[in-house]
mmCIF file of C-alpha atoms and ligand atoms in Angstrom:
data_model
loop_
_atom_site.group_PDB
_atom_site.id
_atom_site.type_symbol
_atom_site.label_atom_id
_atom_site.label_comp_id
_atom_site.label_asym_id
_atom_site.label_seq_id
_atom_site.Cartn_x
_atom_site.Cartn_y
_atom_site.Cartn_z
ATOM 1 C CA MET A 1 112.399 111.855 118.790
ATOM 2 C CA ARG A 2 109.793 114.006 117.229
ATOM 3 C CA LEU A 3 109.253 112.627 113.700
ATOM 4 C CA LEU A 4 107.528 114.232 110.735
ATOM 5 C CA VAL A 5 106.055 111.674 108.379
ATOM 6 C CA THR A 6 104.827 113.055 105.168
ATOM 7 C CA GLY A 7 102.161 111.141 103.249
ATOM 8 C CA GLY A 8 101.277 109.252 106.232
ATOM 9 C CA CYS A 9 97.587 108.736 105.135
ATOM 10 C CA GLY A 10 98.698 106.843 102.051
ATOM 11 C CA PHE A 11 99.445 103.112 101.666
ATOM 12 C CA ILE A 12 103.119 102.848 102.940
ATOM 13 C CA GLY A 13 102.884 105.875 105.202
ATOM 14 C CA THR A 14 100.005 104.348 107.058
ATOM 15 C CA ASN A 15 101.783 101.164 107.699
ATOM 16 C CA PHE A 16 104.986 103.011 108.678
ATOM 17 C CA VAL A 17 103.009 105.299 111.204
ATOM 18 C CA ARG A 18 101.439 102.167 112.689
ATOM 19 C CA LEU A 19 104.889 100.472 112.998
ATOM 20 C CA VAL A 20 106.504 103.408 114.680
ATOM 21 C CA ILE A 21 103.593 103.951 117.155
ATOM 22 C CA ASP A 22 103.686 100.254 118.032
ATOM 23 C CA ARG A 23 107.373 99.633 118.211
ATOM 24 C CA ARG A 24 108.900 102.936 119.210
ATOM 25 C CA PRO A 25 107.322 104.374 122.339
ATOM 26 C CA ASP A 26 109.908 107.103 122.389
ATOM 27 C CA ILE A 27 108.913 108.570 119.114
ATOM 28 C CA THR A 28 106.239 111.072 118.640
ATOM 29 C CA VAL A 29 104.706 111.190 115.029
ATOM 30 C CA VAL A 30 103.469 114.178 113.209
ATOM 31 C CA ASN A 31 101.713 113.151 109.992
ATOM 32 C CA LEU A 32 101.668 115.758 107.233
ATOM 33 C CA ASP A 33 99.377 114.920 104.369
ATOM 34 C CA LYS A 34 97.691 116.772 101.569
ATOM 35 C CA LEU A 35 94.876 114.224 101.402
ATOM 36 C CA THR A 36 94.863 113.758 97.712
ATOM 37 C CA TYR A 37 92.661 111.009 96.281
ATOM 38 C CA ALA A 38 95.204 108.512 97.674
ATOM 39 C CA GLY A 39 95.241 109.784 101.163
ATOM 40 C CA ASN A 40 92.672 108.468 103.723
ATOM 41 C CA PRO A 41 92.827 109.729 107.345
ATOM 42 C CA LEU A 42 90.440 106.943 108.303
ATOM 43 C CA ASN A 43 93.408 104.466 107.764
ATOM 44 C CA LEU A 44 94.690 105.917 111.081
ATOM 45 C CA ALA A 45 91.427 106.567 112.951
ATOM 46 C CA ASP A 46 92.284 104.053 115.628
ATOM 47 C CA VAL A 47 95.847 105.548 116.100
ATOM 48 C CA GLU A 48 94.227 109.016 116.415
ATOM 49 C CA LYS A 49 91.848 107.700 119.025
ATOM 50 C CA THR A 50 94.545 105.986 121.182
ATOM 51 C CA HIS A 51 97.454 108.390 120.628
ATOM 52 C CA GLY A 52 96.026 111.567 119.239
ATOM 53 C CA GLY A 53 97.409 114.752 120.913
ATOM 54 C CA THR A 54 99.961 112.769 122.788
ATOM 55 C CA ARG A 55 102.250 110.641 120.506
ATOM 56 C CA TYR A 56 100.276 111.290 117.172
ATOM 57 C CA PHE A 57 99.368 114.533 115.390
ATOM 58 C CA PHE A 58 97.938 115.059 112.040
ATOM 59 C CA GLU A 59 98.568 118.134 109.857
ATOM 60 C CA HIS A 60 96.623 118.795 106.717
ATOM 61 C CA ALA A 61 99.187 120.395 104.422
ATOM 62 C CA ASP A 62 100.996 120.209 101.125
ATOM 63 C CA ILE A 63 104.869 119.532 101.173
ATOM 64 C CA ALA A 64 105.145 122.056 98.269
ATOM 65 C CA ASP A 65 103.749 124.815 100.603
ATOM 66 C CA ALA A 66 106.877 126.293 102.122
ATOM 67 C CA GLY A 67 105.019 128.504 104.734
ATOM 68 C CA ALA A 68 102.928 125.501 105.999
ATOM 69 C CA VAL A 69 105.968 123.234 106.132
ATOM 70 C CA ARG A 70 108.012 125.746 108.037
ATOM 71 C CA ARG A 71 105.170 126.255 110.561
ATOM 72 C CA ILE A 72 104.679 122.622 111.171
ATOM 73 C CA LEU A 73 108.426 121.871 111.561
ATOM 74 C CA ALA A 74 108.694 124.699 114.177
ATOM 75 C CA GLN A 75 105.439 124.131 116.007
ATOM 76 C CA HIS A 76 106.193 120.488 116.581
ATOM 77 C CA ARG A 77 109.948 121.038 117.120
ATOM 78 C CA ILE A 78 110.642 118.272 114.640
ATOM 79 C CA ASP A 79 114.062 116.473 114.789
ATOM 80 C CA ALA A 80 113.620 113.947 111.886
ATOM 81 C CA VAL A 81 111.673 113.705 108.633
ATOM 82 C CA VAL A 82 110.629 110.636 106.629
ATOM 83 C CA ASN A 83 109.375 111.782 103.255
ATOM 84 C CA PHE A 84 106.763 109.342 101.783
ATOM 85 C CA ALA A 85 104.491 112.074 100.246
ATOM 86 C CA ALA A 86 104.272 111.755 96.495
ATOM 87 C CA GLU A 87 102.089 111.219 93.464
ATOM 88 C CA THR A 88 102.634 107.536 92.828
ATOM 89 C CA HIS A 89 100.571 106.052 90.097
ATOM 90 C CA VAL A 90 102.442 105.498 86.770
ATOM 91 C CA ASP A 91 99.254 105.500 84.645
ATOM 92 C CA ARG A 92 98.087 108.779 86.145
ATOM 93 C CA SER A 93 101.463 110.212 85.313
ATOM 94 C CA ILE A 94 101.192 109.217 81.701
ATOM 95 C CA ASP A 95 97.741 110.944 81.689
ATOM 96 C CA ASP A 96 98.779 114.081 83.471
ATOM 97 C CA PRO A 97 102.426 114.529 84.535
ATOM 98 C CA ALA A 98 102.074 118.076 86.025
ATOM 99 C CA PRO A 99 101.080 117.106 89.646
ATOM 100 C CA PHE A 100 103.865 114.660 89.678
ATOM 101 C CA VAL A 101 106.535 117.304 89.008
ATOM 102 C CA VAL A 102 104.874 119.703 91.623
ATOM 103 C CA THR A 103 104.822 117.233 94.582
ATOM 104 C CA ASN A 104 107.717 114.833 93.731
ATOM 105 C CA VAL A 105 110.272 117.496 92.627
ATOM 106 C CA LEU A 106 109.196 120.844 93.998
ATOM 107 C CA GLY A 107 107.562 119.348 97.124
ATOM 108 C CA THR A 108 110.808 117.354 97.906
ATOM 109 C CA GLN A 109 112.912 120.504 97.382
ATOM 110 C CA THR A 110 110.534 122.641 99.526
ATOM 111 C CA LEU A 111 110.721 120.068 102.390
ATOM 112 C CA LEU A 112 114.563 119.730 102.094
ATOM 113 C CA THR A 113 114.996 123.454 102.272
ATOM 114 C CA ALA A 114 112.558 123.944 105.251
ATOM 115 C CA ALA A 115 114.029 120.970 107.145
ATOM 116 C CA ARG A 116 117.607 122.276 106.727
ATOM 117 C CA GLU A 117 116.605 125.765 107.816
ATOM 118 C CA ALA A 118 114.867 124.394 110.768
ATOM 119 C CA GLY A 119 117.820 122.377 112.070
ATOM 120 C CA VAL A 120 116.274 118.994 111.325
ATOM 121 C CA THR A 121 119.138 116.558 111.706
ATOM 122 C CA ARG A 122 117.859 113.595 110.029
ATOM 123 C CA PHE A 123 116.063 113.156 106.755
ATOM 124 C CA VAL A 124 114.956 110.001 104.917
ATOM 125 C CA HIS A 125 113.669 110.359 101.429
ATOM 126 C CA VAL A 126 111.716 107.394 100.233
ATOM 127 C CA SER A 127 112.080 106.441 96.675
ATOM 128 C CA THR A 128 111.536 103.576 94.126
ATOM 129 C CA ASP A 129 113.366 101.075 92.089
ATOM 130 C CA GLU A 130 111.672 102.575 88.938
ATOM 131 C CA VAL A 131 114.289 105.421 88.903
ATOM 132 C CA TYR A 132 116.753 102.758 87.565
ATOM 133 C CA GLY A 133 114.666 102.036 84.503
ATOM 134 C CA THR A 134 114.281 98.541 83.280
ATOM 135 C CA LEU A 135 116.357 95.340 83.325
ATOM 136 C CA GLY A 136 116.855 92.539 80.867
ATOM 137 C CA PRO A 137 116.335 88.930 81.966
ATOM 138 C CA GLU A 138 119.506 88.903 84.061
ATOM 139 C CA GLY A 139 121.057 91.084 86.821
ATOM 140 C CA ARG A 140 119.770 93.355 89.586
ATOM 141 C CA PHE A 141 119.647 97.018 90.299
ATOM 142 C CA THR A 142 122.389 98.136 92.794
ATOM 143 C CA GLU A 143 122.711 101.640 94.312
ATOM 144 C CA SER A 144 125.247 102.549 91.637
ATOM 145 C CA THR A 145 123.090 101.540 88.691
ATOM 146 C CA PRO A 146 122.704 104.739 86.579
ATOM 147 C CA LEU A 147 119.349 106.493 86.891
ATOM 148 C CA ALA A 148 117.267 105.925 83.713
ATOM 149 C CA PRO A 149 113.678 106.530 84.470
ATOM 150 C CA ASN A 150 111.090 105.799 81.817
ATOM 151 C CA SER A 151 107.774 107.166 83.020
ATOM 152 C CA PRO A 152 106.752 110.686 84.016
ATOM 153 C CA TYR A 153 106.288 109.272 87.602
ATOM 154 C CA SER A 154 109.820 107.640 87.835
ATOM 155 C CA ALA A 155 111.332 110.695 86.137
ATOM 156 C CA SER A 156 109.850 112.915 88.817
ATOM 157 C CA LYS A 157 110.892 110.471 91.615
ATOM 158 C CA ALA A 158 114.454 110.449 90.184
ATOM 159 C CA ALA A 159 114.542 114.354 90.170
ATOM 160 C CA GLY A 160 113.414 114.350 93.779
ATOM 161 C CA ASP A 161 116.218 111.891 94.586
ATOM 162 C CA LEU A 162 118.779 114.116 92.910
ATOM 163 C CA MET A 163 117.514 117.119 94.921
ATOM 164 C CA ALA A 164 118.163 114.945 98.069
ATOM 165 C CA ARG A 165 121.575 113.998 96.849
ATOM 166 C CA ALA A 166 122.407 117.567 96.153
ATOM 167 C CA TRP A 167 121.457 118.626 99.732
ATOM 168 C CA PHE A 168 124.005 116.184 100.967
ATOM 169 C CA GLU A 169 126.750 116.986 98.452
ATOM 170 C CA THR A 170 126.225 120.807 98.577
ATOM 171 C CA TYR A 171 125.205 121.547 102.057
ATOM 172 C CA GLY A 172 126.466 118.437 103.898
ATOM 173 C CA TYR A 173 122.868 117.936 104.871
ATOM 174 C CA PRO A 174 122.371 114.362 106.335
ATOM 175 C CA VAL A 175 119.875 112.834 103.884
ATOM 176 C CA VAL A 176 119.464 109.169 103.470
ATOM 177 C CA ILE A 177 117.677 107.897 100.223
ATOM 178 C CA THR A 178 115.851 104.619 100.184
ATOM 179 C CA ARG A 179 114.736 102.917 96.997
ATOM 180 C CA CYS A 180 112.290 100.080 97.182
ATOM 181 C CA SER A 181 110.590 97.555 94.803
ATOM 182 C CA ASN A 182 106.877 97.070 94.411
ATOM 183 C CA ASN A 183 105.079 96.939 97.717
ATOM 184 C CA TYR A 184 101.928 94.970 98.528
ATOM 185 C CA GLY A 185 99.867 94.677 101.728
ATOM 186 C CA PRO A 186 96.968 96.234 103.615
ATOM 187 C CA TYR A 187 95.696 99.920 102.946
ATOM 188 C CA GLN A 188 97.012 100.037 99.358
ATOM 189 C CA PHE A 189 94.774 102.270 97.001
ATOM 190 C CA PRO A 190 92.828 99.871 94.677
ATOM 191 C CA GLU A 191 94.371 101.393 91.496
ATOM 192 C CA LYS A 192 97.569 99.325 92.062
ATOM 193 C CA LEU A 193 97.873 95.897 90.662
ATOM 194 C CA ILE A 194 97.168 93.573 93.722
ATOM 195 C CA PRO A 195 94.243 95.457 95.373
ATOM 196 C CA LEU A 196 92.781 96.199 91.999
ATOM 197 C CA MET A 197 92.731 92.601 90.971
ATOM 198 C CA ILE A 198 91.412 91.410 94.465
ATOM 199 C CA GLY A 199 88.599 93.947 94.295
ATOM 200 C CA ARG A 200 87.661 93.148 90.616
ATOM 201 C CA ALA A 201 87.836 89.427 91.073
ATOM 202 C CA GLY A 202 85.590 89.721 94.192
ATOM 203 C CA ARG A 203 83.011 91.470 92.099
ATOM 204 C CA ASP A 204 83.386 89.014 89.189
ATOM 205 C CA GLU A 205 84.711 91.800 86.931
ATOM 206 C CA THR A 206 87.351 91.171 84.243
ATOM 207 C CA LEU A 207 91.048 91.527 85.291
ATOM 208 C CA PRO A 208 92.970 93.781 82.889
ATOM 209 C CA VAL A 209 96.621 92.533 82.358
ATOM 210 C CA TYR A 210 98.909 94.794 80.441
ATOM 211 C CA GLY A 211 100.394 93.158 77.314
ATOM 212 C CA ASP A 212 101.595 89.528 77.780
ATOM 213 C CA GLY A 213 101.531 89.844 81.564
ATOM 214 C CA MET A 214 105.240 88.769 81.676
ATOM 215 C CA ASN A 215 106.579 92.104 83.174
ATOM 216 C CA VAL A 216 108.455 91.113 86.344
ATOM 217 C CA ARG A 217 108.319 92.934 89.641
ATOM 218 C CA ASP A 218 110.334 92.197 92.783
ATOM 219 C CA TRP A 219 107.346 92.084 95.304
ATOM 220 C CA ILE A 220 108.035 93.238 98.866
ATOM 221 C CA HIS A 221 105.470 93.082 101.781
ATOM 222 C CA VAL A 222 104.897 96.679 103.129
ATOM 223 C CA ASP A 223 105.911 95.595 106.567
ATOM 224 C CA ASP A 224 109.363 94.644 105.320
ATOM 225 C CA HIS A 225 109.683 97.989 103.517
ATOM 226 C CA CYS A 226 108.602 99.922 106.660
ATOM 227 C CA ARG A 227 111.140 98.041 108.767
ATOM 228 C CA GLY A 228 113.857 99.002 106.277
ATOM 229 C CA VAL A 229 112.856 102.760 106.270
ATOM 230 C CA LEU A 230 112.980 102.603 110.129
ATOM 231 C CA LEU A 231 116.446 101.001 110.086
ATOM 232 C CA ALA A 232 117.508 103.792 107.556
ATOM 233 C CA LEU A 233 116.142 106.502 109.900
ATOM 234 C CA GLU A 234 117.930 105.011 112.906
ATOM 235 C CA LYS A 235 121.219 103.599 111.408
ATOM 236 C CA GLY A 236 121.492 104.984 107.877
ATOM 237 C CA ARG A 237 124.809 106.620 106.885
ATOM 238 C CA PRO A 238 124.382 110.296 105.839
ATOM 239 C CA GLY A 239 124.534 110.564 102.140
ATOM 240 C CA ALA A 240 123.884 106.892 101.501
ATOM 241 C CA VAL A 241 121.324 105.244 99.134
ATOM 242 C CA TYR A 242 119.838 101.840 100.283
ATOM 243 C CA ASN A 243 117.995 99.516 97.900
ATOM 244 C CA PHE A 244 115.264 97.456 99.604
ATOM 245 C CA GLY A 245 113.640 94.416 97.832
ATOM 246 C CA GLY A 246 111.658 91.332 98.737
ATOM 247 C CA ALA A 247 113.654 88.749 96.923
ATOM 248 C CA ALA A 248 110.380 87.694 95.302
ATOM 249 C CA GLU A 249 110.495 88.168 91.475
ATOM 250 C CA ARG A 250 107.115 87.286 89.845
ATOM 251 C CA PRO A 251 105.628 88.119 86.507
ATOM 252 C CA ASN A 252 102.451 90.034 86.774
ATOM 253 C CA LEU A 253 100.407 87.204 85.173
ATOM 254 C CA GLU A 254 101.645 84.773 87.840
ATOM 255 C CA VAL A 255 100.498 87.207 90.560
ATOM 256 C CA VAL A 256 97.048 87.602 89.031
ATOM 257 C CA ARG A 257 96.666 83.866 88.618
ATOM 258 C CA ALA A 258 97.678 83.369 92.298
ATOM 259 C CA ILE A 259 95.052 85.921 93.377
ATOM 260 C CA LEU A 260 92.281 84.199 91.406
ATOM 261 C CA ARG A 261 93.270 80.894 93.089
ATOM 262 C CA LEU A 262 93.038 82.559 96.563
ATOM 263 C CA VAL A 263 89.718 84.094 95.864
ATOM 264 C CA GLY A 264 88.333 81.051 94.142
ATOM 265 C CA LYS A 265 87.544 82.663 90.837
ATOM 266 C CA PRO A 266 88.348 81.346 87.229
ATOM 267 C CA GLU A 267 91.178 82.393 85.060
ATOM 268 C CA SER A 268 88.583 83.245 82.358
ATOM 269 C CA LEU A 269 88.225 86.639 84.110
ATOM 270 C CA ILE A 270 91.795 87.677 82.871
ATOM 271 C CA ARG A 271 91.875 90.058 79.856
ATOM 272 C CA HIS A 272 95.079 91.062 78.176
ATOM 273 C CA VAL A 273 94.904 94.858 77.329
ATOM 274 C CA THR A 274 97.148 96.953 75.226
ATOM 275 C CA ASP A 275 100.383 97.350 77.012
ATOM 276 C CA ARG A 276 101.241 100.543 78.952
ATOM 277 C CA PRO A 277 103.474 102.852 76.922
ATOM 278 C CA GLY A 278 107.164 102.710 78.067
ATOM 279 C CA HIS A 279 106.232 99.668 80.277
ATOM 280 C CA ASP A 280 109.441 98.514 82.127
ATOM 281 C CA ARG A 281 109.918 94.873 81.505
ATOM 282 C CA ARG A 282 111.726 93.765 84.742
ATOM 283 C CA TYR A 283 112.783 95.236 88.054
ATOM 284 C CA ALA A 284 114.918 93.224 90.620
ATOM 285 C CA MET A 285 116.863 94.725 93.638
ATOM 286 C CA ASP A 286 120.251 93.884 95.008
ATOM 287 C CA PHE A 287 119.806 94.957 98.720
ATOM 288 C CA SER A 288 123.106 93.644 99.979
ATOM 289 C CA LEU A 289 124.242 97.134 101.018
ATOM 290 C CA ALA A 290 121.137 97.409 103.371
ATOM 291 C CA ALA A 291 121.671 93.931 104.661
ATOM 292 C CA GLN A 292 125.401 94.773 105.521
ATOM 293 C CA GLU A 293 125.066 98.333 106.853
ATOM 294 C CA LEU A 294 121.519 98.212 108.305
ATOM 295 C CA GLY A 295 120.940 94.512 109.107
ATOM 296 C CA TYR A 296 117.950 94.595 106.632
ATOM 297 C CA ALA A 297 116.321 91.213 105.531
ATOM 298 C CA PRO A 298 112.818 90.744 104.188
ATOM 299 C CA GLU A 299 110.789 88.501 106.529
ATOM 300 C CA TYR A 300 107.848 87.712 104.387
ATOM 301 C CA ASP A 301 107.520 84.802 102.001
ATOM 302 C CA PHE A 302 105.533 86.137 99.004
ATOM 303 C CA GLU A 303 102.917 83.362 98.909
ATOM 304 C CA ARG A 304 102.224 83.809 102.709
ATOM 305 C CA GLY A 305 102.111 87.611 102.301
ATOM 306 C CA LEU A 306 99.800 87.418 99.330
ATOM 307 C CA ALA A 307 97.416 85.033 101.116
ATOM 308 C CA GLU A 308 97.262 87.333 104.222
ATOM 309 C CA THR A 309 96.758 90.426 101.947
ATOM 310 C CA VAL A 310 93.980 88.841 99.954
ATOM 311 C CA ALA A 311 92.313 87.867 103.396
ATOM 312 C CA TRP A 312 92.785 91.457 104.672
ATOM 313 C CA TYR A 313 90.996 93.032 101.587
ATOM 314 C CA ARG A 314 88.209 90.374 101.888
ATOM 315 C CA ASN A 315 87.760 91.227 105.565
ATOM 316 C CA ASN A 316 87.874 94.949 104.834
ATOM 317 C CA ALA A 317 85.598 95.218 101.891
ATOM 318 C CA ALA A 318 84.023 98.384 103.322
ATOM 319 C CA TRP A 319 87.472 100.032 103.369
ATOM 320 C CA LEU A 320 87.977 99.114 99.731
ATOM 321 C CA GLU A 321 84.594 100.485 98.717
ATOM 322 C CA SER A 322 85.010 103.708 100.783
ATOM 323 C CA VAL A 323 88.248 104.743 99.146
ATOM 324 C CA ALA A 324 87.102 103.870 95.752
ATOM 325 C CA SER A 325 85.368 107.281 95.320
ATOM 326 C CA GLY A 326 83.479 108.555 92.252
ATOM 327 C CA ALA A 327 86.676 110.449 90.935
ATOM 328 C CA TYR A 328 88.615 107.155 91.196
ATOM 329 C CA ARG A 329 85.967 105.167 89.363
ATOM 330 C CA GLU A 330 85.843 107.833 86.640
ATOM 331 C CA PHE A 331 89.624 107.656 86.149
ATOM 332 C CA MET A 332 89.711 103.796 86.055
ATOM 333 C CA GLN A 333 86.856 103.624 83.614
ATOM 334 C CA ARG A 334 88.418 106.256 81.208
ATOM 335 C CA TRP A 335 91.799 104.650 81.559
ATOM 336 C CA TYR A 336 90.878 101.099 80.975
ATOM 337 C CA GLY A 337 87.900 102.021 78.768
ATOM 338 C CA GLU A 338 90.168 103.885 76.289
ATOM 339 C CA ARG A 339 92.915 101.243 76.096
HETATM 340 P P1 NAD B 401 100.258 106.541 97.957
HETATM 341 O O1 NAD B 401 99.827 107.138 96.655
HETATM 342 O O2 NAD B 401 99.304 105.463 98.577
HETATM 343 O O3 NAD B 401 100.161 107.712 99.152
HETATM 344 C C1 NAD B 401 100.762 108.970 98.859
HETATM 345 C C2 NAD B 401 100.323 109.840 100.086
HETATM 346 O O4 NAD B 401 100.944 111.084 99.907
HETATM 347 C C3 NAD B 401 98.854 110.174 100.136
HETATM 348 O O5 NAD B 401 98.427 110.024 101.475
HETATM 349 C C4 NAD B 401 98.675 111.512 99.731
HETATM 350 O O6 NAD B 401 97.622 112.185 100.119
HETATM 351 C C5 NAD B 401 99.973 112.150 100.026
HETATM 352 N N1 NAD B 401 100.460 113.435 99.229
HETATM 353 C C6 NAD B 401 100.449 113.417 97.954
HETATM 354 N N2 NAD B 401 100.853 114.678 97.514
HETATM 355 C C7 NAD B 401 101.130 115.280 98.647
HETATM 356 C C8 NAD B 401 101.634 116.568 98.887
HETATM 357 N N3 NAD B 401 101.877 117.425 97.935
HETATM 358 N N4 NAD B 401 101.871 117.008 100.188
HETATM 359 C C9 NAD B 401 101.577 116.160 101.220
HETATM 360 N N5 NAD B 401 101.009 114.993 101.027
HETATM 361 C C10 NAD B 401 100.844 114.503 99.737
HETATM 362 O O7 NAD B 401 101.677 106.141 97.926
HETATM 363 P P2 NAD B 401 102.498 104.893 98.594
HETATM 364 O O8 NAD B 401 102.386 103.743 97.646
HETATM 365 O O9 NAD B 401 102.236 104.882 100.003
HETATM 366 O O10 NAD B 401 104.001 105.464 98.465
HETATM 367 C C11 NAD B 401 104.716 106.241 99.396
HETATM 368 C C12 NAD B 401 106.076 106.582 99.000
HETATM 369 O O11 NAD B 401 106.866 105.342 98.640
HETATM 370 C C13 NAD B 401 106.165 107.392 97.507
HETATM 371 O O12 NAD B 401 107.186 108.199 97.600
HETATM 372 C C14 NAD B 401 106.589 106.405 96.498
HETATM 373 O O13 NAD B 401 107.228 106.917 95.395
HETATM 374 C C15 NAD B 401 107.338 105.370 97.340
HETATM 375 N N6 NAD B 401 107.333 103.982 96.848
HETATM 376 C C16 NAD B 401 106.203 103.284 96.728
HETATM 377 C C17 NAD B 401 106.267 102.022 96.184
HETATM 378 C C18 NAD B 401 105.028 101.249 96.133
HETATM 379 O O14 NAD B 401 105.048 100.024 95.650
HETATM 380 N N7 NAD B 401 103.821 101.628 96.443
HETATM 381 C C19 NAD B 401 107.539 101.352 96.012
HETATM 382 C C20 NAD B 401 108.756 102.082 96.206
HETATM 383 C C21 NAD B 401 108.582 103.381 96.663
#
């Protein structure tokens, strides 16, 4: 199989490319990435070295650029697409929603159109539990929970999902949509909760926690998510939506405290800051459909996964520093400074 992975230089895409290269010798991967602030080709430098030009190819391009996407699909004779490419940070979407609409909506539509025209017979669109909105203290999201996104990020992802759905309903195009809860693990950009807190605690900086810190997320190790996406690619029913979760609901404050314990720093570093506007209270995933149809089950225990993740960031401090460019620092300072 010749597989196009979009957004392969981001957090989950990097881990997915590594999984496919390691576990599926019959798959050739073409990684199409725009290299936004969140994309780092160095994440895959070792894969480029060992498999570049044989089983791994990199294409610097934008999924919203129809001409570039058409050329790449044709040149590499692509048979399947997994679409990870997206603008992904909720706070940035509140600050400036426009790039989210361009990539997550127009980009998804452009990719769907080009893939269908090129005769690509498999398309997995990767999405998020955030499209379902927020939960009260009870219950879990299922695939039939109505979409009720609350942030510009989740609204743009929901719109992309609806494009993917329409390609199946209108054209019979065999799209599979996956929706996943909050991921953690190696190579995550340090604006997201877990690497942000590990990095700041390591530098003895304060740890900004939104509101009372009791917002609950269903944490999933990125390897479990990537295994789920690979199952969806190989076994997913055309037109289906599959939820993936980690069966590890934790309030943010508990996650931050666990990180402090793991890095040996005091809880006095925690600072409660004004809550994020429209901050969803609780997410939890019912992934029984993926369990039944795909044989999906998360393998990671959260405490083990978090300890391994903290160790990875501590052993890769140079990576953390290198991705935190001047532009990133400026955004973080402005965002947390203002709030
Ligand atoms: P990320 O921000 O770390 O990486 C996104 C990647 O996409 C980057 O490499 C970036 O350069 C690339 N990209 C952005 N715009 C592009 C464009 N127009 N054309 C080509 N490439 C572009 O994101 P992530 O956390 O790895 O998330 C990947 C996907 O998984 C996203 O679709 C996201 O919505 C979804 N998702 C993420 C999570 C999570 O917890 N991180 C959970 C569920 C779903």
